[in-house]
Amino acid sequence: MTLRVGVIGAGNIGQDHIRRLSHVLSSACVTAVADVDLDRARTASHAAGAEVFQSGHDLIAAPSVDAVVVATWGPSHEEYVLAALAMGKPVFCEKPLAPTTEACLRIVDAEIARGRRLVQVGFMRRFDAGYRAMKAVVDKGTLGAPLLVHCAHRGPSAPPTFTSDMLITDSTIHELDLMRWLLGEETVAVTVLRPRSSTARTDLISPQVVLLESESGVLADVEVFVNAVYGYDIRCEVVGELGTVSLGDFGNVVVAHAGQRSTYVPDHWIERFMAAYDVEMQAWVDSIGAGRAVGPTAWDGYAATAVAAACLESLQSGRRVTVQMRPCPDFYATG
Ligand code: ISE
């Protein structure tokens, strides 16, 4: 059976999801596209032959839509996810689930009230082959207990609308989720440091260094640098009692030639994580067919936003901030 998907938001990632659902994945097609910018929706829907809507709510209610992808900007996620939940339609929501912990909890509560998991959050790095291989090594215990994690999240340049807070809420949010997933424990306290800033943008605090402390005391340092000029470069290394495991770049080779050793660095996150996005969305489509939800839950979306809220407070105060989170409901405990 082919899953008929409606995509709300036809920006960068929305267009990419429409392409993947229409031409790359199996058992799915795009039957509807909505965007407040009707022309953008029309252009994006063209290749898929999908119906065009200006209102995301009309798209969710359409009988031709079985499941919904929300790829609009963060502050509008909540209303669309809640509307999909109200109709009992599965919904894939891009990260962050919502910008505030209160909004995330309203989604969590609505999903629990519905009685079954309908939300998957777009933390696609959990589907990246490199991160999965790292997690398998950590889980196997070969390295002993993890002690430290070193991460770098660098991009070539940030759009003019990108703010200092967005280094946390838009970029580091991936590492905030990954730490919980890789270590299998909550982050309990954070500190955000401001090193010397790049002169590329005087209005932006970039780079930042985010320190995360886990329940058992594992310390993770995340360098987030959104105007690093040279390319999109994601690094991660877990240091355990007996050894380390590092993230390999996707299929990268190192070339030594004419007195130089060099390797390719992509310039955009869509390219770096292309395969992860494909695997992530195929998993979502298949899980709906199988009637068994997989992937990052609404609770994971809430937890990442709760850690991000503490990071934003620390970015302002310069102090260590403890993370405030509700205890995890049983509903998500086995998910
Ligand atoms: C972007 O929105 C993403 O989702 C990318 O994965 C992330 O690396 C980038 O920093 C964000 O701006």
PDB file of C-alpha atoms in Angstrom, residues 135-331:
ATOM      1  CA  LYS A 135      26.614   3.796  19.147  1.00  0.00           C
ATOM      2  CA  ALA A 136      27.051   0.072  18.464  1.00  0.00           C
ATOM      3  CA  VAL A 137      30.650   0.288  19.743  1.00  0.00           C
ATOM      4  CA  VAL A 138      29.629   2.254  22.847  1.00  0.00           C
ATOM      5  CA  ASP A 139      26.741  -0.148  23.599  1.00  0.00           C
ATOM      6  CA  LYS A 140      28.963  -3.221  23.176  1.00  0.00           C
ATOM      7  CA  GLY A 141      31.079  -2.027  26.094  1.00  0.00           C
ATOM      8  CA  THR A 142      34.441  -2.662  24.364  1.00  0.00           C
ATOM      9  CA  LEU A 143      35.610   0.812  25.392  1.00  0.00           C
ATOM     10  CA  GLY A 144      34.508   0.447  28.996  1.00  0.00           C
ATOM     11  CA  ALA A 145      32.387   3.232  30.424  1.00  0.00           C
ATOM     12  CA  PRO A 146      32.246   6.442  28.349  1.00  0.00           C
ATOM     13  CA  LEU A 147      33.990   9.332  30.137  1.00  0.00           C
ATOM     14  CA  LEU A 148      34.155  12.189  27.650  1.00  0.00           C
ATOM     15  CA  VAL A 149      32.606  13.152  24.304  1.00  0.00           C
ATOM     16  CA  HIS A 150      34.191  15.723  21.973  1.00  0.00           C
ATOM     17  CA  CYS A 151      32.035  17.171  19.203  1.00  0.00           C
ATOM     18  CA  ALA A 152      32.362  19.853  16.551  1.00  0.00           C
ATOM     19  CA  HIS A 153      29.451  21.185  14.506  1.00  0.00           C
ATOM     20  CA  ARG A 154      30.777  23.576  11.862  1.00  0.00           C
ATOM     21  CA  GLY A 155      29.087  25.128   8.853  1.00  0.00           C
ATOM     22  CA  PRO A 156      30.490  27.480   6.197  1.00  0.00           C
ATOM     23  CA  SER A 157      28.156  30.444   6.764  1.00  0.00           C
ATOM     24  CA  ALA A 158      24.884  31.286   8.471  1.00  0.00           C
ATOM     25  CA  PRO A 159      21.963  33.104   6.835  1.00  0.00           C
ATOM     26  CA  PRO A 160      21.625  36.798   7.863  1.00  0.00           C
ATOM     27  CA  THR A 161      18.548  35.899   9.934  1.00  0.00           C
ATOM     28  CA  PHE A 162      20.537  33.405  12.073  1.00  0.00           C
ATOM     29  CA  THR A 163      20.861  34.590  15.710  1.00  0.00           C
ATOM     30  CA  SER A 164      23.245  33.630  18.540  1.00  0.00           C
ATOM     31  CA  ASP A 165      20.423  31.666  20.215  1.00  0.00           C
ATOM     32  CA  MET A 166      19.953  29.669  17.008  1.00  0.00           C
ATOM     33  CA  LEU A 167      23.436  28.200  17.343  1.00  0.00           C
ATOM     34  CA  ILE A 168      21.800  26.308  20.220  1.00  0.00           C
ATOM     35  CA  THR A 169      18.194  25.857  19.052  1.00  0.00           C
ATOM     36  CA  ASP A 170      18.873  25.131  15.370  1.00  0.00           C
ATOM     37  CA  SER A 171      22.373  23.619  15.274  1.00  0.00           C
ATOM     38  CA  THR A 172      23.507  22.219  18.661  1.00  0.00           C
ATOM     39  CA  ILE A 173      20.007  20.749  19.119  1.00  0.00           C
ATOM     40  CA  HIS A 174      21.306  17.762  17.106  1.00  0.00           C
ATOM     41  CA  GLU A 175      24.115  17.112  19.616  1.00  0.00           C
ATOM     42  CA  LEU A 176      21.706  17.708  22.521  1.00  0.00           C
ATOM     43  CA  ASP A 177      19.637  14.833  21.177  1.00  0.00           C
ATOM     44  CA  LEU A 178      22.645  12.699  20.247  1.00  0.00           C
ATOM     45  CA  MET A 179      24.165  12.787  23.727  1.00  0.00           C
ATOM     46  CA  ARG A 180      20.994  11.324  25.260  1.00  0.00           C
ATOM     47  CA  TRP A 181      20.808   8.700  22.508  1.00  0.00           C
ATOM     48  CA  LEU A 182      24.504   7.747  22.428  1.00  0.00           C
ATOM     49  CA  LEU A 183      24.885   7.549  26.199  1.00  0.00           C
ATOM     50  CA  GLY A 184      21.372   6.340  27.043  1.00  0.00           C
ATOM     51  CA  GLU A 185      21.072   8.850  29.875  1.00  0.00           C
ATOM     52  CA  GLU A 186      19.743  12.325  30.474  1.00  0.00           C
ATOM     53  CA  THR A 187      21.757  15.534  30.394  1.00  0.00           C
ATOM     54  CA  VAL A 188      21.490  17.133  33.822  1.00  0.00           C
ATOM     55  CA  ALA A 189      23.477  20.382  33.577  1.00  0.00           C
ATOM     56  CA  VAL A 190      24.959  22.633  30.895  1.00  0.00           C
ATOM     57  CA  THR A 191      27.391  25.533  30.590  1.00  0.00           C
ATOM     58  CA  VAL A 192      27.806  27.638  27.470  1.00  0.00           C
ATOM     59  CA  LEU A 193      31.136  29.409  26.926  1.00  0.00           C
ATOM     60  CA  ARG A 194      31.817  32.254  24.525  1.00  0.00           C
ATOM     61  CA  PRO A 195      35.296  32.086  23.009  1.00  0.00           C
ATOM     62  CA  ARG A 196      36.629  34.930  20.860  1.00  0.00           C
ATOM     63  CA  SER A 197      34.069  35.462  18.079  1.00  0.00           C
ATOM     64  CA  SER A 198      34.747  35.291  14.360  1.00  0.00           C
ATOM     65  CA  THR A 199      34.855  38.745  12.763  1.00  0.00           C
ATOM     66  CA  ALA A 200      32.776  37.379   9.858  1.00  0.00           C
ATOM     67  CA  ARG A 201      29.606  38.530  11.700  1.00  0.00           C
ATOM     68  CA  THR A 202      29.985  41.009  14.559  1.00  0.00           C
ATOM     69  CA  ASP A 203      26.325  40.541  15.628  1.00  0.00           C
ATOM     70  CA  LEU A 204      26.718  36.786  16.149  1.00  0.00           C
ATOM     71  CA  ILE A 205      28.292  34.866  19.053  1.00  0.00           C
ATOM     72  CA  SER A 206      30.000  32.182  16.965  1.00  0.00           C
ATOM     73  CA  PRO A 207      31.739  29.923  17.819  1.00  0.00           C
ATOM     74  CA  GLN A 208      30.240  28.812  21.134  1.00  0.00           C
ATOM     75  CA  VAL A 209      31.336  25.904  23.308  1.00  0.00           C
ATOM     76  CA  VAL A 210      28.539  23.952  24.962  1.00  0.00           C
ATOM     77  CA  LEU A 211      29.442  21.688  27.896  1.00  0.00           C
ATOM     78  CA  LEU A 212      26.935  18.960  28.743  1.00  0.00           C
ATOM     79  CA  GLU A 213      27.007  16.870  31.920  1.00  0.00           C
ATOM     80  CA  SER A 214      25.181  13.554  31.889  1.00  0.00           C
ATOM     81  CA  GLU A 215      23.518  11.815  34.860  1.00  0.00           C
ATOM     82  CA  SER A 216      26.537   9.546  35.412  1.00  0.00           C
ATOM     83  CA  GLY A 217      29.024  12.418  34.994  1.00  0.00           C
ATOM     84  CA  VAL A 218      30.080  11.995  31.339  1.00  0.00           C
ATOM     85  CA  LEU A 219      31.237  15.420  30.095  1.00  0.00           C
ATOM     86  CA  ALA A 220      30.591  16.376  26.463  1.00  0.00           C
ATOM     87  CA  ASP A 221      32.063  19.450  24.828  1.00  0.00           C
ATOM     88  CA  VAL A 222      30.412  20.710  21.654  1.00  0.00           C
ATOM     89  CA  GLU A 223      32.069  23.367  19.528  1.00  0.00           C
ATOM     90  CA  VAL A 224      29.365  24.977  17.410  1.00  0.00           C
ATOM     91  CA  PHE A 225      30.693  27.329  14.749  1.00  0.00           C
ATOM     92  CA  VAL A 226      28.224  28.334  12.051  1.00  0.00           C
ATOM     93  CA  ASN A 227      30.489  30.599   9.995  1.00  0.00           C
ATOM     94  CA  ALA A 228      33.595  28.441   9.789  1.00  0.00           C
ATOM     95  CA  VAL A 229      33.967  29.316   6.063  1.00  0.00           C
ATOM     96  CA  TYR A 230      35.806  26.171   4.875  1.00  0.00           C
ATOM     97  CA  GLY A 231      32.855  23.746   4.773  1.00  0.00           C
ATOM     98  CA  TYR A 232      30.286  21.693   6.684  1.00  0.00           C
ATOM     99  CA  ASP A 233      32.277  19.557   9.093  1.00  0.00           C
ATOM    100  CA  ILE A 234      30.740  17.353  11.787  1.00  0.00           C
ATOM    101  CA  ARG A 235      32.943  15.548  14.297  1.00  0.00           C
ATOM    102  CA  CYS A 236      32.334  13.355  17.281  1.00  0.00           C
ATOM    103  CA  GLU A 237      34.600  11.227  19.453  1.00  0.00           C
ATOM    104  CA  VAL A 238      33.659   9.206  22.523  1.00  0.00           C
ATOM    105  CA  VAL A 239      36.481   8.574  24.997  1.00  0.00           C
ATOM    106  CA  GLY A 240      35.951   5.506  27.160  1.00  0.00           C
ATOM    107  CA  GLU A 241      37.975   3.900  29.944  1.00  0.00           C
ATOM    108  CA  LEU A 242      39.673   1.538  27.470  1.00  0.00           C
ATOM    109  CA  GLY A 243      39.653   3.340  24.112  1.00  0.00           C
ATOM    110  CA  THR A 244      37.921   5.792  21.823  1.00  0.00           C
ATOM    111  CA  VAL A 245      35.536   5.729  18.873  1.00  0.00           C
ATOM    112  CA  SER A 246      35.316   8.541  16.321  1.00  0.00           C
ATOM    113  CA  LEU A 247      32.762   9.424  13.679  1.00  0.00           C
ATOM    114  CA  GLY A 248      34.039   8.685  10.167  1.00  0.00           C
ATOM    115  CA  ASP A 249      32.966  10.946   7.348  1.00  0.00           C
ATOM    116  CA  PHE A 250      30.575   9.319   4.879  1.00  0.00           C
ATOM    117  CA  GLY A 251      32.644   7.214   2.509  1.00  0.00           C
ATOM    118  CA  ASN A 252      35.455   9.760   2.622  1.00  0.00           C
ATOM    119  CA  VAL A 253      38.909   8.894   1.404  1.00  0.00           C
ATOM    120  CA  VAL A 254      42.105  10.711   2.226  1.00  0.00           C
ATOM    121  CA  VAL A 255      44.251  11.422  -0.826  1.00  0.00           C
ATOM    122  CA  ALA A 256      48.009  11.862  -0.522  1.00  0.00           C
ATOM    123  CA  HIS A 257      49.436  13.400  -3.656  1.00  0.00           C
ATOM    124  CA  ALA A 258      52.169  15.814  -4.660  1.00  0.00           C
ATOM    125  CA  GLY A 259      53.252  16.438  -1.087  1.00  0.00           C
ATOM    126  CA  GLN A 260      49.686  17.048   0.155  1.00  0.00           C
ATOM    127  CA  ARG A 261      47.248  14.918   2.139  1.00  0.00           C
ATOM    128  CA  SER A 262      43.678  15.998   1.441  1.00  0.00           C
ATOM    129  CA  THR A 263      40.088  14.937   1.892  1.00  0.00           C
ATOM    130  CA  TYR A 264      36.759  16.233   0.628  1.00  0.00           C
ATOM    131  CA  VAL A 265      34.641  18.452   2.890  1.00  0.00           C
ATOM    132  CA  PRO A 266      30.984  19.000   1.859  1.00  0.00           C
ATOM    133  CA  ASP A 267      29.603  22.518   1.914  1.00  0.00           C
ATOM    134  CA  HIS A 268      26.034  21.784   3.020  1.00  0.00           C
ATOM    135  CA  TRP A 269      24.278  19.697   5.649  1.00  0.00           C
ATOM    136  CA  ILE A 270      21.775  18.326   3.123  1.00  0.00           C
ATOM    137  CA  GLU A 271      24.654  16.665   1.277  1.00  0.00           C
ATOM    138  CA  ARG A 272      26.443  15.440   4.425  1.00  0.00           C
ATOM    139  CA  PHE A 273      23.305  13.812   5.824  1.00  0.00           C
ATOM    140  CA  MET A 274      21.520  12.882   2.558  1.00  0.00           C
ATOM    141  CA  ALA A 275      21.616   9.131   3.242  1.00  0.00           C
ATOM    142  CA  ALA A 276      20.546   9.631   6.869  1.00  0.00           C
ATOM    143  CA  TYR A 277      17.494  11.645   5.734  1.00  0.00           C
ATOM    144  CA  ASP A 278      16.572   8.864   3.296  1.00  0.00           C
ATOM    145  CA  VAL A 279      16.905   6.106   5.913  1.00  0.00           C
ATOM    146  CA  GLU A 280      15.060   8.206   8.500  1.00  0.00           C
ATOM    147  CA  MET A 281      12.057   8.876   6.278  1.00  0.00           C
ATOM    148  CA  GLN A 282      11.876   5.327   4.907  1.00  0.00           C
ATOM    149  CA  ALA A 283      11.801   4.141   8.537  1.00  0.00           C
ATOM    150  CA  TRP A 284       8.896   6.524   9.189  1.00  0.00           C
ATOM    151  CA  VAL A 285       6.945   5.349   6.124  1.00  0.00           C
ATOM    152  CA  ASP A 286       7.554   1.671   6.964  1.00  0.00           C
ATOM    153  CA  SER A 287       6.615   2.156  10.612  1.00  0.00           C
ATOM    154  CA  ILE A 288       3.208   3.535   9.630  1.00  0.00           C
ATOM    155  CA  GLY A 289       2.633   0.551   7.342  1.00  0.00           C
ATOM    156  CA  ALA A 290       3.634  -1.801  10.147  1.00  0.00           C
ATOM    157  CA  GLY A 291       1.574   0.087  12.762  1.00  0.00           C
ATOM    158  CA  ARG A 292       4.591   0.329  15.073  1.00  0.00           C
ATOM    159  CA  ALA A 293       6.212   3.725  15.662  1.00  0.00           C
ATOM    160  CA  VAL A 294      10.019   3.994  15.547  1.00  0.00           C
ATOM    161  CA  GLY A 295      12.619   6.752  15.801  1.00  0.00           C
ATOM    162  CA  PRO A 296      12.915   9.809  18.016  1.00  0.00           C
ATOM    163  CA  THR A 297       9.715  10.387  19.998  1.00  0.00           C
ATOM    164  CA  ALA A 298       7.864  13.532  21.035  1.00  0.00           C
ATOM    165  CA  TRP A 299       9.494  12.915  24.431  1.00  0.00           C
ATOM    166  CA  ASP A 300      12.943  13.040  22.782  1.00  0.00           C
ATOM    167  CA  GLY A 301      11.859  16.311  21.137  1.00  0.00           C
ATOM    168  CA  TYR A 302      10.832  17.672  24.549  1.00  0.00           C
ATOM    169  CA  ALA A 303      14.072  16.531  26.209  1.00  0.00           C
ATOM    170  CA  ALA A 304      16.267  18.208  23.581  1.00  0.00           C
ATOM    171  CA  THR A 305      14.280  21.436  23.926  1.00  0.00           C
ATOM    172  CA  ALA A 306      14.600  21.262  27.732  1.00  0.00           C
ATOM    173  CA  VAL A 307      18.401  21.014  27.435  1.00  0.00           C
ATOM    174  CA  ALA A 308      18.379  23.811  24.837  1.00  0.00           C
ATOM    175  CA  ALA A 309      16.405  26.043  27.253  1.00  0.00           C
ATOM    176  CA  ALA A 310      19.094  25.517  29.897  1.00  0.00           C
ATOM    177  CA  CYS A 311      21.793  26.297  27.282  1.00  0.00           C
ATOM    178  CA  LEU A 312      20.070  29.577  26.347  1.00  0.00           C
ATOM    179  CA  GLU A 313      19.983  30.562  30.021  1.00  0.00           C
ATOM    180  CA  SER A 314      23.683  29.731  30.354  1.00  0.00           C
ATOM    181  CA  LEU A 315      24.541  31.646  27.171  1.00  0.00           C
ATOM    182  CA  GLN A 316      23.051  34.745  28.851  1.00  0.00           C
ATOM    183  CA  SER A 317      24.380  34.265  32.372  1.00  0.00           C
ATOM    184  CA  GLY A 318      27.685  32.533  31.609  1.00  0.00           C
ATOM    185  CA  ARG A 319      26.879  30.193  34.489  1.00  0.00           C
ATOM    186  CA  ARG A 320      26.266  26.453  34.846  1.00  0.00           C
ATOM    187  CA  VAL A 321      22.520  25.751  34.634  1.00  0.00           C
ATOM    188  CA  THR A 322      20.750  22.563  35.713  1.00  0.00           C
ATOM    189  CA  VAL A 323      18.255  21.078  33.259  1.00  0.00           C
ATOM    190  CA  GLN A 324      14.604  21.063  34.377  1.00  0.00           C
ATOM    191  CA  MET A 325      12.646  18.096  33.074  1.00  0.00           C
ATOM    192  CA  ARG A 326       9.494  16.214  33.988  1.00  0.00           C
ATOM    193  CA  PRO A 327      10.049  12.504  34.781  1.00  0.00           C
ATOM    194  CA  CYS A 328       9.584  10.369  31.665  1.00  0.00           C
ATOM    195  CA  PRO A 329       6.023   8.951  31.433  1.00  0.00           C
ATOM    196  CA  ASP A 330       5.688   5.139  31.050  1.00  0.00           C
ATOM    197  CA  PHE A 331       4.113   5.791  27.644  1.00  0.00           C
TER     198      PHE A 331
END
